PDB file of N, CA and C in Angstrom:
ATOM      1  N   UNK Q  17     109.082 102.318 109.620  1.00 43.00           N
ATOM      2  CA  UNK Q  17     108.192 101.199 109.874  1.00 43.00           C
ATOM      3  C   UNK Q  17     106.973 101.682 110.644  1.00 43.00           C
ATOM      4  N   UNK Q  18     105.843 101.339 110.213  1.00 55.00           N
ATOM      5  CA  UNK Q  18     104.569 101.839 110.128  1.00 55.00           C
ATOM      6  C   UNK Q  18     104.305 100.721 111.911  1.00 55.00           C
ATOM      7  N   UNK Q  19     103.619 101.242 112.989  1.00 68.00           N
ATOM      8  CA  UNK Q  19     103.346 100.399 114.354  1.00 68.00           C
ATOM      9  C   UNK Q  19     102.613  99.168 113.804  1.00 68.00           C
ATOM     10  N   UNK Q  20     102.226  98.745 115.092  1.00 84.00           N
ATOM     11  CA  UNK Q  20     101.604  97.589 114.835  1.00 84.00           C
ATOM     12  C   UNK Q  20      99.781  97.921 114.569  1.00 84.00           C
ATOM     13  N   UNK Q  21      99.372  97.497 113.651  1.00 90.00           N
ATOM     14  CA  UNK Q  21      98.386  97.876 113.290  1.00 90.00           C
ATOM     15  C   UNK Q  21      96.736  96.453 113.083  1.00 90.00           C
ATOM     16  N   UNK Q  22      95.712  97.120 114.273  1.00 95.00           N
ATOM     17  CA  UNK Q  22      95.293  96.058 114.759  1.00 95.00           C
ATOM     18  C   UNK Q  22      93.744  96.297 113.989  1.00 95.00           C
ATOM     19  N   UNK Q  23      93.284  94.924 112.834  1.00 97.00           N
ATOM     20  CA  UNK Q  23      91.929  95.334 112.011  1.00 97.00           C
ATOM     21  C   UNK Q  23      90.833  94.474 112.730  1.00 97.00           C
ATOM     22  N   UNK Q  24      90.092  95.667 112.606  1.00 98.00           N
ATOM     23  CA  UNK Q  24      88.584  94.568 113.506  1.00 98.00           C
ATOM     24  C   UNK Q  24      87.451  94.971 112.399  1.00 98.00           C
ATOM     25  N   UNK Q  25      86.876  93.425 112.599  1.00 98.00           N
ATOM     26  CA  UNK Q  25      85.735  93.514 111.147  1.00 98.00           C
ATOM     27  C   UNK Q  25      84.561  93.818 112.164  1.00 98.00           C
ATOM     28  N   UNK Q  26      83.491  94.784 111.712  1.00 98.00           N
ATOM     29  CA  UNK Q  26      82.551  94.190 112.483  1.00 98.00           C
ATOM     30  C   UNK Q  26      81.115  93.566 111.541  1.00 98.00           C
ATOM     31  N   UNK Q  27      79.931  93.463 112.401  1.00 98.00           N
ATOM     32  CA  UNK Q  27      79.058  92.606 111.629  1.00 98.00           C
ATOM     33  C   UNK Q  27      78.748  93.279 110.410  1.00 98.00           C
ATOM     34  N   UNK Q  28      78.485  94.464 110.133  1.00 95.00           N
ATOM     35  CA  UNK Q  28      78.186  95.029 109.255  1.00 95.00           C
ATOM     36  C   UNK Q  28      78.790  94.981 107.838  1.00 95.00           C
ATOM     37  N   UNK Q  29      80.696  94.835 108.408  1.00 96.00           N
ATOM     38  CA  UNK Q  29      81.169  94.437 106.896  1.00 96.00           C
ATOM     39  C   UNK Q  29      81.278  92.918 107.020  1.00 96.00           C
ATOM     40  N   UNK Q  30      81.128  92.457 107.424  1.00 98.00           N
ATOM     41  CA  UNK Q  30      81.088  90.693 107.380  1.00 98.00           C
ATOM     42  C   UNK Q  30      80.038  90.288 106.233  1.00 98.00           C
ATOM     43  N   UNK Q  31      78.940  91.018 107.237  1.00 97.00           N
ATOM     44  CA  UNK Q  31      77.598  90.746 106.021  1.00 97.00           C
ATOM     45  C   UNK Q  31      77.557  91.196 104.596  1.00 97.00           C
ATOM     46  N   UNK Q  32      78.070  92.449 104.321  1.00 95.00           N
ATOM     47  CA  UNK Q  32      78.502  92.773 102.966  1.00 95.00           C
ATOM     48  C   UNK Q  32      79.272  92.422 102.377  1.00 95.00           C
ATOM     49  N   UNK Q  33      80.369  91.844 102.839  1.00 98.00           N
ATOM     50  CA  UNK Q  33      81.736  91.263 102.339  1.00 98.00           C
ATOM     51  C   UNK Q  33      81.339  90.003 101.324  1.00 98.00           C
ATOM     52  N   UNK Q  34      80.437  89.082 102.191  1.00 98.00           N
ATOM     53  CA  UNK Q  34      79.830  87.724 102.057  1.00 98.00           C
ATOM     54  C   UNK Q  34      78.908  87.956 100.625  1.00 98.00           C
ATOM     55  N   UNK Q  35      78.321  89.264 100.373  1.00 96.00           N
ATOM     56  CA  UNK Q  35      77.720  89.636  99.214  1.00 96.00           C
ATOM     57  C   UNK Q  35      78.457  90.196  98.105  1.00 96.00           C
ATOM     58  N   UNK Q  36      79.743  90.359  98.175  1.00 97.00           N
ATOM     59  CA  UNK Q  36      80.886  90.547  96.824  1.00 97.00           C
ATOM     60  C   UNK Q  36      80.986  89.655  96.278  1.00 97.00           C
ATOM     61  N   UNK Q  37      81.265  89.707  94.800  1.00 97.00           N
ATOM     62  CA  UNK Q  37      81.656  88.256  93.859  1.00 97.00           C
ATOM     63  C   UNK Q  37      83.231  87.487  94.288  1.00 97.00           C
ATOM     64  N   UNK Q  38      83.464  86.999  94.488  1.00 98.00           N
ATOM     65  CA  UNK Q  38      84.617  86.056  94.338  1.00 98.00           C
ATOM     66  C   UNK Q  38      85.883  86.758  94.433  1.00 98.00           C
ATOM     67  N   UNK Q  39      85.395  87.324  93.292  1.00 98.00           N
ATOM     68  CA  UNK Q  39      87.268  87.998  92.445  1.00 98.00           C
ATOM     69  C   UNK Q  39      87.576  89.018  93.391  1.00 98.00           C
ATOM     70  N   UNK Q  40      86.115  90.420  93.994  1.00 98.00           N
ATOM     71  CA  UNK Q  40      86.463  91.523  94.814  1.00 98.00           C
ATOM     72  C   UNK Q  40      86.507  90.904  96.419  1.00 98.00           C
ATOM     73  N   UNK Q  41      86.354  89.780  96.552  1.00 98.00           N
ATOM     74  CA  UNK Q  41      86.605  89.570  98.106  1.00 98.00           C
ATOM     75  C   UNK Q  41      87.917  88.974  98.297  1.00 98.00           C
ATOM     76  N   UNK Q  42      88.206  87.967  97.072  1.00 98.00           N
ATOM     77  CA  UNK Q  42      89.888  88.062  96.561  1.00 98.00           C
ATOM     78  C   UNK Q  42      90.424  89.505  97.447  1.00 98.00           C
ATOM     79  N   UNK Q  43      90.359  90.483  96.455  1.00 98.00           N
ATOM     80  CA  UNK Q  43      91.313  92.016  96.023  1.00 98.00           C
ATOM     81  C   UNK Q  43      91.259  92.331  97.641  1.00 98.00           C
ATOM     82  N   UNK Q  44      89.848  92.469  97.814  1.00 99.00           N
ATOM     83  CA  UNK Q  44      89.331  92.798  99.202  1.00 99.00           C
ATOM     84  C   UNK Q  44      90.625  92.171 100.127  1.00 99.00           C
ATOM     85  N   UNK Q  45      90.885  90.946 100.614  1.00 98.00           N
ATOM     86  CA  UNK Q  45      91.704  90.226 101.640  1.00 98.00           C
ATOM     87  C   UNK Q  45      93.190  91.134 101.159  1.00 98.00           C
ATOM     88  N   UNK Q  46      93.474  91.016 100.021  1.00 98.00           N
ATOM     89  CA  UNK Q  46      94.793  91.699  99.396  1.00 98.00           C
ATOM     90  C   UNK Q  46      95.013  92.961 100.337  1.00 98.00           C
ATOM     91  N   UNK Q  47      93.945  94.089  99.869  1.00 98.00           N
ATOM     92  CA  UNK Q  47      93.864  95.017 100.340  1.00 98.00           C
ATOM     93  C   UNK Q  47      93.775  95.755 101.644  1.00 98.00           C
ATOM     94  N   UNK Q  48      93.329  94.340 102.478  1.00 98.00           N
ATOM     95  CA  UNK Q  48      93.309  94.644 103.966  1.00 98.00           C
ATOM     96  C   UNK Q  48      94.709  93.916 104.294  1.00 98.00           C
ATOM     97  N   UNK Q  49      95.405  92.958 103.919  1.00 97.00           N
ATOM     98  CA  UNK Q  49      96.606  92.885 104.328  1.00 97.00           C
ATOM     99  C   UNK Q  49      97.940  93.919 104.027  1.00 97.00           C
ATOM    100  N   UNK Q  50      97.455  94.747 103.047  1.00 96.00           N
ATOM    101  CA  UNK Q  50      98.307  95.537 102.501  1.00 96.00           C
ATOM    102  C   UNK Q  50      98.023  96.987 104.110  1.00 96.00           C
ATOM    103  N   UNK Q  51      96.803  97.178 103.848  1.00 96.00           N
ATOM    104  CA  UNK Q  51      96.172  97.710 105.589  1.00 96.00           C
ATOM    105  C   UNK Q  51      96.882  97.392 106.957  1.00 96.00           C
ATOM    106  N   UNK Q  52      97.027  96.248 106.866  1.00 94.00           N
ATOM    107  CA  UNK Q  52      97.667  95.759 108.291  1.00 94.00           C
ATOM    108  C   UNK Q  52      99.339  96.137 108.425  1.00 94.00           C
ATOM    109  N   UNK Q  53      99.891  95.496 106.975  1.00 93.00           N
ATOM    110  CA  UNK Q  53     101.279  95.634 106.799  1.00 93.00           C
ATOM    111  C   UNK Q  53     102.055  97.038 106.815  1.00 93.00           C
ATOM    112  N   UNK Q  54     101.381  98.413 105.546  1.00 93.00           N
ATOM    113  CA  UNK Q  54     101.364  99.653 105.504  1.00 93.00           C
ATOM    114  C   UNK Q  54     100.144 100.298 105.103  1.00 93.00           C
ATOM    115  N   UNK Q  55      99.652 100.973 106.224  1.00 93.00           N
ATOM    116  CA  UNK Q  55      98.629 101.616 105.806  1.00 93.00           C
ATOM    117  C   UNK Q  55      98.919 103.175 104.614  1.00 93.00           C
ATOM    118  N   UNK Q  56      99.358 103.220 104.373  1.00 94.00           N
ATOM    119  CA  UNK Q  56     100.291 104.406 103.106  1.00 94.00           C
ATOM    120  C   UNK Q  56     100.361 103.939 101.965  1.00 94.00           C
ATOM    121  N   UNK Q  57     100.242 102.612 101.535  1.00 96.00           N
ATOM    122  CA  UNK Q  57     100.206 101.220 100.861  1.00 96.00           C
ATOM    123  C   UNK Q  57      99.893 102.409  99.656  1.00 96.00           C
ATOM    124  N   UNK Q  58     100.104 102.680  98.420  1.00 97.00           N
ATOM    125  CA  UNK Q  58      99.247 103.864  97.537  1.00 97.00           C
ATOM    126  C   UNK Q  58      98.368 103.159  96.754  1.00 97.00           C
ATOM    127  N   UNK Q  59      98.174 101.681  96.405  1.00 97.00           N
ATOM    128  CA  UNK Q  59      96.796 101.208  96.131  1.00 97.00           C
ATOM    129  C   UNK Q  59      95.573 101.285  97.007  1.00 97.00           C
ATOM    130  N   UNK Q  60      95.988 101.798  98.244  1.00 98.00           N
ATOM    131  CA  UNK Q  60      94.938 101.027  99.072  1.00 98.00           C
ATOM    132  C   UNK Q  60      94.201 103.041  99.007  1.00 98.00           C
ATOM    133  N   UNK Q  61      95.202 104.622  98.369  1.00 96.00           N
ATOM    134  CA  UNK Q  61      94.056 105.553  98.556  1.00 96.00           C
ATOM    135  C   UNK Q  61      92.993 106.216  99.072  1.00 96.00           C
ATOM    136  N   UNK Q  62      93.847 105.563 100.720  1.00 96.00           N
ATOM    137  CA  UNK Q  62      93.152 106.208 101.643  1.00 96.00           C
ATOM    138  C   UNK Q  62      93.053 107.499 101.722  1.00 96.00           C
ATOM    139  N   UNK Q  63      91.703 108.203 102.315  1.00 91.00           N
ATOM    140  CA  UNK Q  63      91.067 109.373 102.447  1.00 91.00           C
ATOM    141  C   UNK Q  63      90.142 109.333 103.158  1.00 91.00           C
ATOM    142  N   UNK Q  64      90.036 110.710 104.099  1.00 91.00           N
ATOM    143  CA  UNK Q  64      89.230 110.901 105.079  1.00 91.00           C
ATOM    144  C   UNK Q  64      88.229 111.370 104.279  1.00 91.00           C
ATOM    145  N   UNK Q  65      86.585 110.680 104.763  1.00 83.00           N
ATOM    146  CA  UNK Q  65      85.367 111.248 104.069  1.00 83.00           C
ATOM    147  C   UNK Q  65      84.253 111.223 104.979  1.00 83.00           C
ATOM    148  N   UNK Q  66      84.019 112.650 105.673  1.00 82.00           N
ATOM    149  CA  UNK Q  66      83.529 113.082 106.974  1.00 82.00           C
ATOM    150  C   UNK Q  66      83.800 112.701 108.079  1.00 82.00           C
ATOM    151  N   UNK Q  67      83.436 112.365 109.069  1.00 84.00           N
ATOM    152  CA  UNK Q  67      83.939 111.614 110.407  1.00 84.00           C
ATOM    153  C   UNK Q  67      84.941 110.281 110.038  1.00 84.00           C
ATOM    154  N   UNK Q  68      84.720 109.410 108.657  1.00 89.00           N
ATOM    155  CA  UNK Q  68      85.317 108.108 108.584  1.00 89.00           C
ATOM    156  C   UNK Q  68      86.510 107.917 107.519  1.00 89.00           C
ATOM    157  N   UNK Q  69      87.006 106.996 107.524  1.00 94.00           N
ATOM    158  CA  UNK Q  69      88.316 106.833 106.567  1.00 94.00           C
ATOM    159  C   UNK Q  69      87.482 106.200 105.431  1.00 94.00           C
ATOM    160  N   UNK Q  70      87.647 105.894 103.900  1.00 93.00           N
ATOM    161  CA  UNK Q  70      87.647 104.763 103.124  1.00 93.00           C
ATOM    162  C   UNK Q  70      89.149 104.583 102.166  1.00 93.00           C
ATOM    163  N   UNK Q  71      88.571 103.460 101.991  1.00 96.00           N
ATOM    164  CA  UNK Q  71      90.245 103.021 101.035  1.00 96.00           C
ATOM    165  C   UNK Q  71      89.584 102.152 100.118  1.00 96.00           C
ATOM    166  N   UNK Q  72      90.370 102.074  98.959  1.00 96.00           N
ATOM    167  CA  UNK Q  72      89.978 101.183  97.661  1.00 96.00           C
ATOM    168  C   UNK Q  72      90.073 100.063  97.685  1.00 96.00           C
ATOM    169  N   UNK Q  73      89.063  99.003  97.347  1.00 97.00           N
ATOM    170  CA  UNK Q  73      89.156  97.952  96.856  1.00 97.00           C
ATOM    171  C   UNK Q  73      90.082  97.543  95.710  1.00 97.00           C
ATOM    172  N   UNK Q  74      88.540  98.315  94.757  1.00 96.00           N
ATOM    173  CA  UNK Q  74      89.629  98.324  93.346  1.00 96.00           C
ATOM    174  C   UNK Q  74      88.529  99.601  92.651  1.00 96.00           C
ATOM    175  N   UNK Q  75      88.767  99.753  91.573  1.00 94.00           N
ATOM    176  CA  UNK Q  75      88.245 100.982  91.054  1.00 94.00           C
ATOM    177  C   UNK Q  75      86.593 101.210  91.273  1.00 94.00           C
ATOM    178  N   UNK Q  76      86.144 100.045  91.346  1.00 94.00           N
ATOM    179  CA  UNK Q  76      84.541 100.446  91.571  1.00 94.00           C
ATOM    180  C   UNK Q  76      84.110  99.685  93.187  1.00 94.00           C
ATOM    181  N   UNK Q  77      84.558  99.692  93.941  1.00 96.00           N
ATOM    182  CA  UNK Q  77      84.265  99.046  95.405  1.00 96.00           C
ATOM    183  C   UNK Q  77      85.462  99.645  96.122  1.00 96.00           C
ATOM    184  N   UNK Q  78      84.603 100.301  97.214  1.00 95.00           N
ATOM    185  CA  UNK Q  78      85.604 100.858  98.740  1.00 95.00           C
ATOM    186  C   UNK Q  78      85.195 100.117  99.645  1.00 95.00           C
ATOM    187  N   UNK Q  79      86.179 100.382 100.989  1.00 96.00           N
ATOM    188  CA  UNK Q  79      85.912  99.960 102.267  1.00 96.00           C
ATOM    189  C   UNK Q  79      85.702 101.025 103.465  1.00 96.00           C
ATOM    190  N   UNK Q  80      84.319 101.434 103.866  1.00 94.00           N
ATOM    191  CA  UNK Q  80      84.495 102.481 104.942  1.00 94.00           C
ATOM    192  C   UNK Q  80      85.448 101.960 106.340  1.00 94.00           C
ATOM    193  N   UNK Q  81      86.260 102.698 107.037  1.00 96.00           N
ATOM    194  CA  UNK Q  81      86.517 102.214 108.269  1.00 96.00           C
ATOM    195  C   UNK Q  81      86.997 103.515 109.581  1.00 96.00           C
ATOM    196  N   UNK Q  82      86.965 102.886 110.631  1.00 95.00           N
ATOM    197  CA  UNK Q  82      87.101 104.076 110.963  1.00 95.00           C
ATOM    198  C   UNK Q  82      88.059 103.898 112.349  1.00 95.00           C
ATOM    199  N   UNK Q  83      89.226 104.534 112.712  1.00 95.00           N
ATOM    200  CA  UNK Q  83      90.100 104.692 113.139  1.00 95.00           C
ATOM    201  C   UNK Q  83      90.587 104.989 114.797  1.00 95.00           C
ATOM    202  N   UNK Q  84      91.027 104.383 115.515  1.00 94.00           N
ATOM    203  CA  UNK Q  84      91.107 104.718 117.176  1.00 94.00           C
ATOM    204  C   UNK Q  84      92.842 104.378 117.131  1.00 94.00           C
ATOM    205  N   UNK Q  85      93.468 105.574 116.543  1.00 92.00           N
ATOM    206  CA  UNK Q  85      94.808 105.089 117.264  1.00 92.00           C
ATOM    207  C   UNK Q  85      95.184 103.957 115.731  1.00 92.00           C
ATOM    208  N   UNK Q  86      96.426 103.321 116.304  1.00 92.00           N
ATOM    209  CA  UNK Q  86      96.302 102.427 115.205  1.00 92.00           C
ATOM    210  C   UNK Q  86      95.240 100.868 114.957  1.00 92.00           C
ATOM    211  N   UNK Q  87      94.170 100.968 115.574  1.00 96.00           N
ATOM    212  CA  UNK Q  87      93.112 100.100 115.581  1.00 96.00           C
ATOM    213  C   UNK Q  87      92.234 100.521 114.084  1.00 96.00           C
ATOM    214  N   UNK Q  88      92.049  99.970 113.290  1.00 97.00           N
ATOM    215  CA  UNK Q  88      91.448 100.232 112.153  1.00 97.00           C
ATOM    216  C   UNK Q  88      89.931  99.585 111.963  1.00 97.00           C
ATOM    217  N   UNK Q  89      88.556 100.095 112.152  1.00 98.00           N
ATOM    218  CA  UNK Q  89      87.356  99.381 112.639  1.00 98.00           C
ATOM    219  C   UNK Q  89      86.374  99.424 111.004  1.00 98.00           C
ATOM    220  N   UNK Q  90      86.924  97.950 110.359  1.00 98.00           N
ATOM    221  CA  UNK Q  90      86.035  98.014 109.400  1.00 98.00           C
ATOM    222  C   UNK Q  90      84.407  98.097 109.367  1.00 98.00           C
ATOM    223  N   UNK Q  91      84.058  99.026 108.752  1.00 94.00           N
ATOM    224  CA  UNK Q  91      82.577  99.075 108.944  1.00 94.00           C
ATOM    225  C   UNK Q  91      81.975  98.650 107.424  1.00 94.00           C
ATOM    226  N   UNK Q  92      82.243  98.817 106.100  1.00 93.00           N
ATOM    227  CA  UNK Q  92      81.260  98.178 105.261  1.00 93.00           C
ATOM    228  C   UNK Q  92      82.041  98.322 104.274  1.00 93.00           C
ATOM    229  N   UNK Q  93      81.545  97.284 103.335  1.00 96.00           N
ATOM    230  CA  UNK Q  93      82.135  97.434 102.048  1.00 96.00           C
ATOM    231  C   UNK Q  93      81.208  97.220 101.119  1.00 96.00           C
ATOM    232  N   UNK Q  94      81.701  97.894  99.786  1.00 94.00           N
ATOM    233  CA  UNK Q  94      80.998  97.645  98.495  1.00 94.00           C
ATOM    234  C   UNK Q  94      81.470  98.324  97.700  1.00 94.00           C
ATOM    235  N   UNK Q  95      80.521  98.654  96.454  1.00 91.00           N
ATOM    236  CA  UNK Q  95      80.262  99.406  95.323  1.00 91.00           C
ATOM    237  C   UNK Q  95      79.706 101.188  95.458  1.00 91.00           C
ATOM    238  N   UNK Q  96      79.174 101.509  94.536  1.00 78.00           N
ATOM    239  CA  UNK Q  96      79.630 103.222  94.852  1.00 78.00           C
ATOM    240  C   UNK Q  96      77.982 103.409  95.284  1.00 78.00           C
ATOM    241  N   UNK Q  97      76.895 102.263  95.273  1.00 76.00           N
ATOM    242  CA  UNK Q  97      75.610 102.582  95.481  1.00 76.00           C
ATOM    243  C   UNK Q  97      75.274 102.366  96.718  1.00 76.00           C
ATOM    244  N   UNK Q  98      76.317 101.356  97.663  1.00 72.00           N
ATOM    245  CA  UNK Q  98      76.641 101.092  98.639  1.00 72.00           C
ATOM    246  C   UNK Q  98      77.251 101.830  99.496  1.00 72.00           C
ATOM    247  N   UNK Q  99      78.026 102.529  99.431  1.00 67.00           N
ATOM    248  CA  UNK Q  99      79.103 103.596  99.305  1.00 67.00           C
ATOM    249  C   UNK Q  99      78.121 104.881  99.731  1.00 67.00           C
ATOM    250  N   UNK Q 100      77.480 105.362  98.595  1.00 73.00           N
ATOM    251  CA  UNK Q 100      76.698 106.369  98.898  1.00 73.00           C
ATOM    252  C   UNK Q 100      75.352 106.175 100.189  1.00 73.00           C
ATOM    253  N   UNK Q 101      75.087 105.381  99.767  1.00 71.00           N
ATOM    254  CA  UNK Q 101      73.999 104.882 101.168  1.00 71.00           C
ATOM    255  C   UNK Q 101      74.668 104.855 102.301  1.00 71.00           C
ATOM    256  N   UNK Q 102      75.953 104.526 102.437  1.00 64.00           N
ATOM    257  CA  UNK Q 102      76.489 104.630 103.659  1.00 64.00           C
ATOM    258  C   UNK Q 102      76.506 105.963 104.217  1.00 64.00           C
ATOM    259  N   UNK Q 103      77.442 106.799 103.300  1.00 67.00           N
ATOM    260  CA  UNK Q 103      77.516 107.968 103.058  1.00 67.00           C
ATOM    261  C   UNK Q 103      76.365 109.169 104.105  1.00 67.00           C
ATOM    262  N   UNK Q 104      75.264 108.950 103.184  1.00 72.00           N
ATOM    263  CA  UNK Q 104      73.813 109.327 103.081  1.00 72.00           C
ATOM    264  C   UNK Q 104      73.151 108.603 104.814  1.00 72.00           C
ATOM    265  N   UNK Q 105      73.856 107.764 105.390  1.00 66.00           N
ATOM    266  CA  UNK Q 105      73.309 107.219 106.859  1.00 66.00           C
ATOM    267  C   UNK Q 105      73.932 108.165 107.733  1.00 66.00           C
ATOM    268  N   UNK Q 106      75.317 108.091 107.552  1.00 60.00           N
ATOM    269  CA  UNK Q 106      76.635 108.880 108.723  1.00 60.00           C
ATOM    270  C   UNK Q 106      76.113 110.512 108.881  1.00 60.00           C
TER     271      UNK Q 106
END
């Protein structure tokens, strides 16, 4: 059994979140409860990518986040053009 595992959104993915269609902010909630429950979850394909974690939405949208312990600090979500711009900031 995986600890207790504590997710904090901050403004950054709030505001992007609010800009997904319907169906990926659906998958999105799925995917962060699957986060909270087991982070090992093997849909969710987590991987470290430079200083930060991301994990899958669904095949074309990730979620960057980044990690203190078991505190999990969502920072943005989207698509892979989104993704890379993030990328391309860090």
């Amino acid at each position: 059994m995986v600890g207790q595992v504590e997710i904090v959104f901050t403004e950054e993915l709030k505001q992007s979140y609010k800009k997904l269609p319907k169906t990926i902010q659906r998958k999105f909630k799925k995917q962060v409860k699957f986060l909270e429950s087991d982070p090992k979850h093997p849909s969710l394909k987590i991987h470290r990518l430079n200083d930060e974690w991301e994990f899958y939405v669904d095949i074309h949208y990730r979620c960057f986040f980044h990690r203190e312990g078991n505190k999990y600090i969502l920072l943005t979500v989207g698509g892979h053009r989104i993704v890379d711009r993030y990328k391309q900031q860090r």
